[in-house]
């Protein structure tokens, strides 16, 4: 998939831990407004690729650009919201309220030592309102359900008003009801905020019904394109290395589109 002025531009990137090559010559461009689903088996390099894009790991071969800037020189970290894998897996006895957790997401935009202002407090309330948790702002995070905790960390990622939202397996450990609420929330946020979204998931069937494009990673990038054009039995067996359940792609019209 070719695009001009991509939000993310990964060029011929390889990466390994010691002698173990995890990513092999990856080229991937993500356009503004794209909703990319990133799939792959365990150990395929998905989280490593995200950490390279976020600047959490050094790019040792190839180049990654964020908003046109080499990632090692990128300073506008507030433009990127990130929900890490199993973000809600923390000590539930930790005495932090929902509002306090979300407020930590402002650090990239306002700095570590500055006092919080009335505009900061407004940003926190707006982020909580977007995810439907404003009435819970004074509640301890550890007393929320798994789905509610997930939304707290999404609000934390949104509070700096980012342009790019990256979610690493955000539905792990939540029930089917919370998962459905999550996908509806992301649809709403994309429409309201004009976000570019990368969603990592093992649930191929679910994300192919949601995303606008699909990238399939297993050390190498096997595919990047429309979900509707990926999913033959032969492709999936080659990709995963064993028999998998066949994907059925359904298009869900956005509001305002014809059914």
mmCIF file of C-alpha atoms in Angstrom:
data_model
loop_
_atom_site.group_PDB
_atom_site.id
_atom_site.type_symbol
_atom_site.label_atom_id
_atom_site.label_comp_id
_atom_site.label_asym_id
_atom_site.label_seq_id
_atom_site.Cartn_x
_atom_site.Cartn_y
_atom_site.Cartn_z
ATOM 1 C CA UNK A 1 0.000 0.000 0.000
ATOM 2 C CA UNK A 2 1.629 3.263 -1.171
ATOM 3 C CA UNK A 3 0.802 6.615 0.347
ATOM 4 C CA UNK A 4 2.242 10.128 0.293
ATOM 5 C CA UNK A 5 3.145 11.936 3.524
ATOM 6 C CA UNK A 6 2.552 8.896 5.747
ATOM 7 C CA UNK A 7 2.119 9.211 9.501
ATOM 8 C CA UNK A 8 4.463 6.228 9.882
ATOM 9 C CA UNK A 9 7.121 5.283 7.348
ATOM 10 C CA UNK A 10 9.112 2.122 8.082
ATOM 11 C CA UNK A 11 11.910 1.640 5.539
ATOM 12 C CA UNK A 12 13.861 -1.606 5.230
ATOM 13 C CA UNK A 13 13.980 -2.161 8.996
ATOM 14 C CA UNK A 14 15.558 -5.283 10.465
ATOM 15 C CA UNK A 15 16.010 -5.941 14.181
ATOM 16 C CA UNK A 16 17.215 -8.758 16.376
ATOM 17 C CA UNK A 17 17.929 -9.632 19.988
ATOM 18 C CA UNK A 18 21.476 -10.936 19.939
ATOM 19 C CA UNK A 19 21.698 -13.427 17.073
ATOM 20 C CA UNK A 20 17.916 -13.920 16.888
ATOM 21 C CA UNK A 21 16.452 -11.934 13.978
ATOM 22 C CA UNK A 22 12.962 -10.770 14.944
ATOM 23 C CA UNK A 23 12.188 -8.407 12.043
ATOM 24 C CA UNK A 24 13.546 -8.898 8.541
ATOM 25 C CA UNK A 25 13.528 -5.975 6.070
ATOM 26 C CA UNK A 26 10.180 -4.477 7.026
ATOM 27 C CA UNK A 27 8.684 -1.776 4.795
ATOM 28 C CA UNK A 28 5.390 -0.342 6.003
ATOM 29 C CA UNK A 29 3.655 2.988 5.446
ATOM 30 C CA UNK A 30 0.600 4.062 7.416
ATOM 31 C CA UNK A 31 -1.469 6.886 5.943
ATOM 32 C CA UNK A 32 -3.172 9.630 7.918
ATOM 33 C CA UNK A 33 -6.600 8.403 8.990
ATOM 34 C CA UNK A 34 -5.789 4.752 8.342
ATOM 35 C CA UNK A 35 -7.127 2.135 10.773
ATOM 36 C CA UNK A 36 -4.498 -0.587 10.579
ATOM 37 C CA UNK A 37 -4.933 -4.018 12.097
ATOM 38 C CA UNK A 38 -1.591 -5.706 12.795
ATOM 39 C CA UNK A 39 -1.777 -9.471 13.141
ATOM 40 C CA UNK A 40 0.694 -12.320 13.507
ATOM 41 C CA UNK A 41 1.401 -15.413 15.606
ATOM 42 C CA UNK A 42 3.141 -15.234 18.986
ATOM 43 C CA UNK A 43 6.772 -14.200 18.582
ATOM 44 C CA UNK A 44 6.165 -12.692 15.139
ATOM 45 C CA UNK A 45 7.681 -9.307 16.063
ATOM 46 C CA UNK A 46 4.506 -7.232 16.438
ATOM 47 C CA UNK A 47 5.350 -5.677 19.809
ATOM 48 C CA UNK A 48 8.992 -5.208 18.782
ATOM 49 C CA UNK A 49 7.856 -3.277 15.698
ATOM 50 C CA UNK A 50 5.640 -1.053 17.849
ATOM 51 C CA UNK A 51 8.510 -0.353 20.259
ATOM 52 C CA UNK A 52 10.741 0.644 17.349
ATOM 53 C CA UNK A 53 8.036 2.947 15.985
ATOM 54 C CA UNK A 54 7.616 4.514 19.429
ATOM 55 C CA UNK A 55 11.367 5.006 19.859
ATOM 56 C CA UNK A 56 11.496 2.605 22.818
ATOM 57 C CA UNK A 57 14.067 0.474 20.973
ATOM 58 C CA UNK A 58 16.915 1.811 18.807
ATOM 59 C CA UNK A 59 16.643 1.435 15.044
ATOM 60 C CA UNK A 60 19.892 -0.348 14.137
ATOM 61 C CA UNK A 61 19.145 -1.141 10.501
ATOM 62 C CA UNK A 62 16.862 0.816 8.193
ATOM 63 C CA UNK A 63 14.864 3.944 9.051
ATOM 64 C CA UNK A 64 11.568 4.833 10.730
ATOM 65 C CA UNK A 65 9.908 8.223 10.357
ATOM 66 C CA UNK A 66 7.048 9.573 12.466
ATOM 67 C CA UNK A 67 5.147 12.446 10.866
ATOM 68 C CA UNK A 68 8.082 12.841 8.465
ATOM 69 C CA UNK A 69 10.756 13.016 11.194
ATOM 70 C CA UNK A 70 13.308 10.251 11.884
ATOM 71 C CA UNK A 71 12.058 8.548 15.043
ATOM 72 C CA UNK A 72 15.318 9.152 16.931
ATOM 73 C CA UNK A 73 14.822 12.915 16.444
ATOM 74 C CA UNK A 74 11.069 12.956 16.998
ATOM 75 C CA UNK A 75 10.205 15.106 20.026
ATOM 76 C CA UNK A 76 6.437 15.712 19.778
ATOM 77 C CA UNK A 77 5.593 12.592 21.762
ATOM 78 C CA UNK A 78 2.172 13.972 22.701
ATOM 79 C CA UNK A 79 1.110 13.355 19.072
ATOM 80 C CA UNK A 80 1.224 9.603 19.740
ATOM 81 C CA UNK A 81 -1.070 7.849 22.230
ATOM 82 C CA UNK A 82 -0.020 4.346 23.275
ATOM 83 C CA UNK A 83 -1.822 1.637 25.227
ATOM 84 C CA UNK A 84 0.694 -1.079 26.035
ATOM 85 C CA UNK A 85 -0.016 -4.793 26.058
ATOM 86 C CA UNK A 86 -1.935 -5.718 29.217
ATOM 87 C CA UNK A 87 -1.820 -2.105 30.398
ATOM 88 C CA UNK A 88 -4.418 -2.853 33.039
ATOM 89 C CA UNK A 89 -2.295 -5.620 34.599
ATOM 90 C CA UNK A 90 -1.124 -3.638 37.586
ATOM 91 C CA UNK A 91 -1.377 -3.847 41.364
ATOM 92 C CA UNK A 92 -5.091 -3.331 41.941
ATOM 93 C CA UNK A 93 -4.352 -2.167 45.477
ATOM 94 C CA UNK A 94 -2.364 0.801 44.133
ATOM 95 C CA UNK A 95 -4.081 3.893 45.618
ATOM 96 C CA UNK A 96 -4.613 5.907 42.423
ATOM 97 C CA UNK A 97 -7.904 7.306 41.239
ATOM 98 C CA UNK A 98 -9.117 7.171 37.650
ATOM 99 C CA UNK A 99 -8.475 10.922 37.296
ATOM 100 C CA UNK A 100 -4.921 10.605 38.642
ATOM 101 C CA UNK A 101 -4.030 7.792 36.220
ATOM 102 C CA UNK A 102 -5.378 9.675 33.205
ATOM 103 C CA UNK A 103 -3.562 12.846 34.272
ATOM 104 C CA UNK A 104 -0.191 11.092 33.930
ATOM 105 C CA UNK A 105 -0.819 10.987 30.186
ATOM 106 C CA UNK A 106 -0.220 14.742 30.011
ATOM 107 C CA UNK A 107 3.472 14.443 30.904
ATOM 108 C CA UNK A 108 4.651 14.198 27.286
ATOM 109 C CA UNK A 109 2.870 17.441 26.372
ATOM 110 C CA UNK A 110 3.387 19.605 29.435
ATOM 111 C CA UNK A 111 6.568 18.242 31.046
ATOM 112 C CA UNK A 112 7.207 16.400 34.279
ATOM 113 C CA UNK A 113 7.593 19.172 36.861
ATOM 114 C CA UNK A 114 5.004 21.769 35.826
ATOM 115 C CA UNK A 115 1.941 22.266 37.968
ATOM 116 C CA UNK A 116 -1.376 21.138 36.574
ATOM 117 C CA UNK A 117 -3.573 23.912 35.270
ATOM 118 C CA UNK A 118 -7.297 24.366 34.786
ATOM 119 C CA UNK A 119 -6.830 23.500 31.093
ATOM 120 C CA UNK A 120 -5.088 20.254 32.141
ATOM 121 C CA UNK A 121 -8.015 19.359 34.380
ATOM 122 C CA UNK A 122 -10.413 20.101 31.524
ATOM 123 C CA UNK A 123 -8.398 17.845 29.180
ATOM 124 C CA UNK A 124 -8.609 14.997 31.713
ATOM 125 C CA UNK A 125 -12.368 15.426 32.066
ATOM 126 C CA UNK A 126 -12.826 15.506 28.294
ATOM 127 C CA UNK A 127 -10.782 12.316 27.858
ATOM 128 C CA UNK A 128 -12.807 10.551 30.539
ATOM 129 C CA UNK A 129 -16.036 11.775 28.998
ATOM 130 C CA UNK A 130 -14.966 10.386 25.612
ATOM 131 C CA UNK A 131 -14.582 6.891 27.058
ATOM 132 C CA UNK A 132 -17.682 7.133 29.252
ATOM 133 C CA UNK A 133 -15.904 7.196 32.606
ATOM 134 C CA UNK A 134 -16.337 10.764 33.832
ATOM 135 C CA UNK A 135 -18.692 9.668 36.659
ATOM 136 C CA UNK A 136 -15.905 7.335 37.876
ATOM 137 C CA UNK A 137 -13.129 9.969 38.016
ATOM 138 C CA UNK A 138 -12.726 9.773 41.809
ATOM 139 C CA UNK A 139 -12.925 5.982 42.029
ATOM 140 C CA UNK A 140 -9.821 3.872 42.656
ATOM 141 C CA UNK A 141 -8.731 2.190 39.430
ATOM 142 C CA UNK A 142 -8.320 -1.159 41.188
ATOM 143 C CA UNK A 143 -12.040 -1.218 41.966
ATOM 144 C CA UNK A 144 -13.092 -1.049 38.327
ATOM 145 C CA UNK A 145 -13.908 -3.980 36.054
ATOM 146 C CA UNK A 146 -11.369 -5.136 33.470
ATOM 147 C CA UNK A 147 -13.254 -3.389 30.669
ATOM 148 C CA UNK A 148 -13.435 -0.150 32.660
ATOM 149 C CA UNK A 149 -9.711 -0.314 33.449
ATOM 150 C CA UNK A 150 -9.050 -0.742 29.737
ATOM 151 C CA UNK A 151 -10.979 2.467 29.047
ATOM 152 C CA UNK A 152 -8.994 4.309 31.745
ATOM 153 C CA UNK A 153 -5.769 3.577 29.870
ATOM 154 C CA UNK A 154 -7.348 4.557 26.559
ATOM 155 C CA UNK A 155 -8.346 7.862 28.174
ATOM 156 C CA UNK A 156 -4.774 8.252 29.432
ATOM 157 C CA UNK A 157 -3.549 7.785 25.848
ATOM 158 C CA UNK A 158 -6.089 10.313 24.546
ATOM 159 C CA UNK A 159 -5.623 13.071 27.105
ATOM 160 C CA UNK A 160 -2.783 14.779 25.178
ATOM 161 C CA UNK A 161 -5.065 14.905 22.107
ATOM 162 C CA UNK A 162 -2.841 12.694 19.918
ATOM 163 C CA UNK A 163 -3.084 12.238 16.176
ATOM 164 C CA UNK A 164 -1.921 8.602 16.240
ATOM 165 C CA UNK A 165 -3.277 5.969 18.641
ATOM 166 C CA UNK A 166 -1.426 2.651 19.020
ATOM 167 C CA UNK A 167 -3.109 -0.206 20.885
ATOM 168 C CA UNK A 168 -1.194 -3.412 21.637
ATOM 169 C CA UNK A 169 -3.670 -6.283 22.162
ATOM 170 C CA UNK A 170 -6.086 -4.113 24.163
ATOM 171 C CA UNK A 171 -8.880 -6.718 24.359
ATOM 172 C CA UNK A 172 -6.825 -9.419 26.097
ATOM 173 C CA UNK A 173 -8.457 -10.403 29.383
ATOM 174 C CA UNK A 174 -11.795 -8.622 28.847
ATOM 175 C CA UNK A 175 -15.141 -10.318 28.315
ATOM 176 C CA UNK A 176 -17.144 -10.324 25.082
ATOM 177 C CA UNK A 177 -19.356 -7.441 26.194
ATOM 178 C CA UNK A 178 -16.366 -5.221 27.021
ATOM 179 C CA UNK A 179 -14.731 -6.204 23.731
ATOM 180 C CA UNK A 180 -17.797 -5.077 21.795
ATOM 181 C CA UNK A 181 -17.831 -1.788 23.707
ATOM 182 C CA UNK A 182 -14.142 -1.333 22.905
ATOM 183 C CA UNK A 183 -14.639 -1.623 19.141
ATOM 184 C CA UNK A 184 -17.617 0.765 19.238
ATOM 185 C CA UNK A 185 -15.491 3.225 21.227
ATOM 186 C CA UNK A 186 -12.646 3.149 18.683
ATOM 187 C CA UNK A 187 -15.111 3.728 15.832
ATOM 188 C CA UNK A 188 -16.501 6.742 17.683
ATOM 189 C CA UNK A 189 -13.050 8.152 18.535
ATOM 190 C CA UNK A 190 -11.850 7.868 14.943
ATOM 191 C CA UNK A 191 -14.874 9.785 13.737
ATOM 192 C CA UNK A 192 -14.714 12.417 16.484
ATOM 193 C CA UNK A 193 -10.936 12.981 16.622
ATOM 194 C CA UNK A 194 -9.782 11.991 13.128
ATOM 195 C CA UNK A 195 -7.309 9.520 14.608
ATOM 196 C CA UNK A 196 -4.899 7.282 12.783
ATOM 197 C CA UNK A 197 -5.078 3.935 14.632
ATOM 198 C CA UNK A 198 -2.859 0.859 14.814
ATOM 199 C CA UNK A 199 -4.475 -2.087 16.574
ATOM 200 C CA UNK A 200 -2.498 -5.256 17.351
ATOM 201 C CA UNK A 201 -4.656 -8.322 17.869
ATOM 202 C CA UNK A 202 -4.713 -12.117 17.695
ATOM 203 C CA UNK A 203 -8.445 -12.033 16.944
ATOM 204 C CA UNK A 204 -8.280 -12.081 13.151
ATOM 205 C CA UNK A 205 -12.019 -12.503 12.653
ATOM 206 C CA UNK A 206 -12.913 -9.536 14.853
ATOM 207 C CA UNK A 207 -10.438 -6.987 13.563
ATOM 208 C CA UNK A 208 -11.031 -7.752 9.888
ATOM 209 C CA UNK A 209 -14.576 -6.512 10.474
ATOM 210 C CA UNK A 210 -13.302 -3.252 11.956
ATOM 211 C CA UNK A 211 -10.079 -2.064 10.333
ATOM 212 C CA UNK A 212 -9.587 -0.281 7.014
ATOM 213 C CA UNK A 213 -6.326 -2.124 6.293
ATOM 214 C CA UNK A 214 -4.530 -5.215 7.489
ATOM 215 C CA UNK A 215 -0.809 -5.888 7.971
ATOM 216 C CA UNK A 216 0.326 -9.466 8.505
ATOM 217 C CA UNK A 217 3.674 -9.863 10.217
ATOM 218 C CA UNK A 218 5.720 -12.963 10.938
ATOM 219 C CA UNK A 219 9.299 -11.684 11.038
ATOM 220 C CA UNK A 220 8.687 -10.494 7.482
ATOM 221 C CA UNK A 221 5.723 -8.424 6.315
ATOM 222 C CA UNK A 222 3.541 -10.852 4.369
ATOM 223 C CA UNK A 223 0.692 -8.512 3.473
ATOM 224 C CA UNK A 224 -0.525 -4.924 3.805
ATOM 225 C CA UNK A 225 -3.801 -4.060 2.168
ATOM 226 C CA UNK A 226 -7.571 -4.407 2.351
ATOM 227 C CA UNK A 227 -8.907 -7.025 4.794
ATOM 228 C CA UNK A 228 -11.311 -8.120 2.080
ATOM 229 C CA UNK A 229 -8.415 -9.195 -0.141
ATOM 230 C CA UNK A 230 -6.691 -11.329 2.493
ATOM 231 C CA UNK A 231 -7.818 -14.576 4.032
ATOM 232 C CA UNK A 232 -7.702 -17.515 1.671
ATOM 233 C CA UNK A 233 -6.926 -20.821 3.335
ATOM 234 C CA UNK A 234 -3.609 -20.985 1.449
ATOM 235 C CA UNK A 235 -2.512 -17.516 2.596
ATOM 236 C CA UNK A 236 -3.375 -18.203 6.215
ATOM 237 C CA UNK A 237 -1.651 -21.573 6.299
ATOM 238 C CA UNK A 238 1.490 -20.061 4.751
ATOM 239 C CA UNK A 239 1.363 -17.172 7.186
ATOM 240 C CA UNK A 240 0.695 -19.073 10.412
ATOM 241 C CA UNK A 241 2.310 -22.356 9.454
ATOM 242 C CA UNK A 242 -0.686 -24.480 10.420
ATOM 243 C CA UNK A 243 -4.362 -24.832 9.692
ATOM 244 C CA UNK A 244 -6.445 -21.904 10.953
ATOM 245 C CA UNK A 245 -10.098 -20.982 10.862
ATOM 246 C CA UNK A 246 -10.984 -19.231 7.634
ATOM 247 C CA UNK A 247 -11.654 -15.480 7.842
ATOM 248 C CA UNK A 248 -15.015 -14.144 6.763
ATOM 249 C CA UNK A 249 -14.888 -10.406 6.124
ATOM 250 C CA UNK A 250 -17.967 -8.305 6.771
ATOM 251 C CA UNK A 251 -18.175 -4.583 6.089
ATOM 252 C CA UNK A 252 -19.886 -2.541 8.796
ATOM 253 C CA UNK A 253 -21.087 0.747 7.284
ATOM 254 C CA UNK A 254 -20.055 3.867 9.152
ATOM 255 C CA UNK A 255 -22.809 6.197 10.254
ATOM 256 C CA UNK A 256 -24.048 8.070 7.231
ATOM 257 C CA UNK A 257 -23.086 5.323 4.788
ATOM 258 C CA UNK A 258 -25.693 3.256 3.064
ATOM 259 C CA UNK A 259 -26.319 -0.218 4.388
#
